[in-house]
Amino acid sequence: MKTYTGGCHCGAVRYEVETELGPVMECNCSHCSKKGFLLHFVPAGQFRLLSGEQNLTEYRFNTKRIAHLTCATCGVESFARGQNRDGTPAVMVNVRCLDGVDPHALTIRQFNGRSL
Ligand SMILES: [Zn+2]
């Protein structure tokens, strides 16, 4: 596995994530499509928030199971917290916010979140 760093635009929110960056998910739900997310899921233990916890604004909608976390200063949502199907904590990383990762070089899988 590789360690990636990432965060919001202004630099208040910074994190690192250990993962193999395989295909990433583009979801067409009402929220993801507006924000233009490319998402990658990791178990919460592979994600470490380095700074910015106090600067995060939480937004939940629909089932309210996912905490969408936006930087209060620059408005960028660089990650979200949720659960896997088995209830274990997971983090959804916005791949567009990872340092040095070219989203156009990744395989993108469409996810039909709109139908859920
Ligand atoms: Zn910020």
CSV table of C-alpha atoms and ligand atoms in Angstrom, one decimal:
chain,number,residue,atom,x,y,z
A,1,MET,CA,0.0,0.0,0.0
A,2,LYS,CA,1.0,3.6,-0.6
A,3,THR,CA,0.6,6.6,1.6
A,4,TYR,CA,-1.2,9.5,0.0
A,5,THR,CA,-1.5,13.0,1.5
A,6,GLY,CA,-4.4,15.4,0.8
A,7,GLY,CA,-6.7,18.0,2.2
A,8,CYS,CA,-8.8,21.0,1.5
A,9,HIS,CA,-7.8,24.1,-0.6
A,10,CYS,CA,-6.7,26.5,2.1
A,11,GLY,CA,-4.6,23.9,4.0
A,12,ALA,CA,-6.5,23.9,7.3
A,13,VAL,CA,-7.7,20.3,6.7
A,14,ARG,CA,-4.8,17.9,6.1
A,15,TYR,CA,-4.8,14.1,6.2
A,16,GLU,CA,-2.9,11.0,5.1
A,17,VAL,CA,-4.4,7.8,3.8
A,18,GLU,CA,-2.8,4.4,3.3
A,19,THR,CA,-4.3,2.6,0.3
A,20,GLU,CA,-4.1,1.0,-3.1
A,21,LEU,CA,-5.7,3.6,-5.4
A,22,GLY,CA,-7.7,1.3,-7.7
A,23,PRO,CA,-10.8,2.4,-9.7
A,24,VAL,CA,-12.5,5.4,-8.2
A,25,MET,CA,-16.2,6.0,-8.0
A,26,GLU,CA,-18.2,8.7,-9.6
A,27,CYS,CA,-21.6,8.8,-8.0
A,28,ASN,CA,-24.6,10.5,-9.7
A,29,CYS,CA,-26.7,11.2,-6.5
A,30,SER,CA,-28.0,14.6,-5.9
A,31,HIS,CA,-25.1,15.6,-3.6
A,32,CYS,CA,-22.1,13.9,-5.3
A,33,SER,CA,-23.0,15.2,-8.8
A,34,LYS,CA,-23.2,18.8,-7.6
A,35,LYS,CA,-19.8,18.5,-5.9
A,36,GLY,CA,-18.2,16.5,-8.7
A,37,PHE,CA,-16.6,14.0,-6.3
A,38,LEU,CA,-14.4,11.1,-7.3
A,39,LEU,CA,-14.5,8.9,-4.3
A,40,HIS,CA,-12.3,6.2,-2.8
A,41,PHE,CA,-13.4,4.2,0.2
A,42,VAL,CA,-11.0,3.1,2.9
A,43,PRO,CA,-11.4,1.5,6.4
A,44,ALA,CA,-11.3,4.3,9.0
A,45,GLY,CA,-8.0,2.8,10.4
A,46,GLN,CA,-6.2,3.6,7.1
A,47,PHE,CA,-7.1,7.3,7.4
A,48,ARG,CA,-5.4,9.8,9.7
A,49,LEU,CA,-6.6,13.4,10.0
A,50,LEU,CA,-3.5,15.5,10.6
A,51,SER,CA,-5.1,18.9,11.1
A,52,GLY,CA,-8.4,20.7,10.8
A,53,GLU,CA,-10.9,18.7,12.9
A,54,GLN,CA,-12.2,21.9,14.5
A,55,ASN,CA,-12.5,23.5,11.1
A,56,LEU,CA,-14.9,20.9,9.7
A,57,THR,CA,-18.6,21.7,9.1
A,58,GLU,CA,-20.8,18.6,9.0
A,59,TYR,CA,-23.6,18.1,6.5
A,60,ARG,CA,-25.9,15.0,6.5
A,61,PHE,CA,-28.9,14.3,4.2
A,62,ASN,CA,-31.2,11.5,3.2
A,63,THR,CA,-30.4,8.5,5.5
A,64,LYS,CA,-28.0,10.8,7.4
A,65,ARG,CA,-25.4,8.0,7.7
A,66,ILE,CA,-22.6,9.9,5.9
A,67,ALA,CA,-21.0,12.9,7.6
A,68,HIS,CA,-20.0,15.2,4.8
A,69,LEU,CA,-17.2,17.3,6.2
A,70,THR,CA,-16.5,20.7,4.6
A,71,CYS,CA,-13.7,23.0,5.5
A,72,ALA,CA,-15.3,26.1,7.1
A,73,THR,CA,-12.7,28.4,5.6
A,74,CYS,CA,-12.5,27.4,1.9
A,75,GLY,CA,-15.6,25.3,1.5
A,76,VAL,CA,-13.9,22.2,0.1
A,77,GLU,CA,-15.1,18.7,1.1
A,78,SER,CA,-11.9,16.6,1.0
A,79,PHE,CA,-13.4,13.6,2.8
A,80,ALA,CA,-16.5,12.2,4.5
A,81,ARG,CA,-17.0,9.7,7.3
A,82,GLY,CA,-19.5,6.8,7.1
A,83,GLN,CA,-19.8,3.1,7.5
A,84,ASN,CA,-19.3,0.0,5.4
A,85,ARG,CA,-22.2,-2.3,4.9
A,86,ASP,CA,-21.2,-4.3,7.9
A,87,GLY,CA,-21.3,-1.2,10.1
A,88,THR,CA,-17.5,-0.7,10.5
A,89,PRO,CA,-16.3,2.9,10.2
A,90,ALA,CA,-15.1,4.0,6.8
A,91,VAL,CA,-13.8,7.1,5.2
A,92,MET,CA,-14.7,8.3,1.7
A,93,VAL,CA,-11.7,10.3,0.3
A,94,ASN,CA,-12.3,12.8,-2.4
A,95,VAL,CA,-9.6,11.7,-4.8
A,96,ARG,CA,-9.5,15.2,-6.4
A,97,CYS,CA,-8.1,16.4,-3.1
A,98,LEU,CA,-5.1,14.0,-3.0
A,99,ASP,CA,-1.7,15.6,-3.6
A,100,GLY,CA,0.0,14.6,-6.9
A,101,VAL,CA,-2.9,12.4,-8.1
A,102,ASP,CA,-4.1,13.0,-11.6
A,103,PRO,CA,-7.8,12.1,-11.7
A,104,HIS,CA,-7.7,11.7,-15.5
A,105,ALA,CA,-5.1,8.9,-15.1
A,106,LEU,CA,-7.5,6.8,-12.9
A,107,THR,CA,-10.1,4.3,-13.9
A,108,ILE,CA,-13.5,5.8,-13.0
A,109,ARG,CA,-16.5,3.6,-12.2
A,110,GLN,CA,-20.0,5.1,-12.4
A,111,PHE,CA,-22.1,4.5,-9.4
A,112,ASN,CA,-25.9,4.9,-9.6
A,113,GLY,CA,-26.4,6.6,-6.3
A,114,ARG,CA,-29.4,8.4,-7.7
A,115,SER,CA,-31.5,5.2,-7.7
A,116,LEU,CA,-30.9,4.4,-4.0
B,1,ZN,ZN,-9.9,24.8,3.8
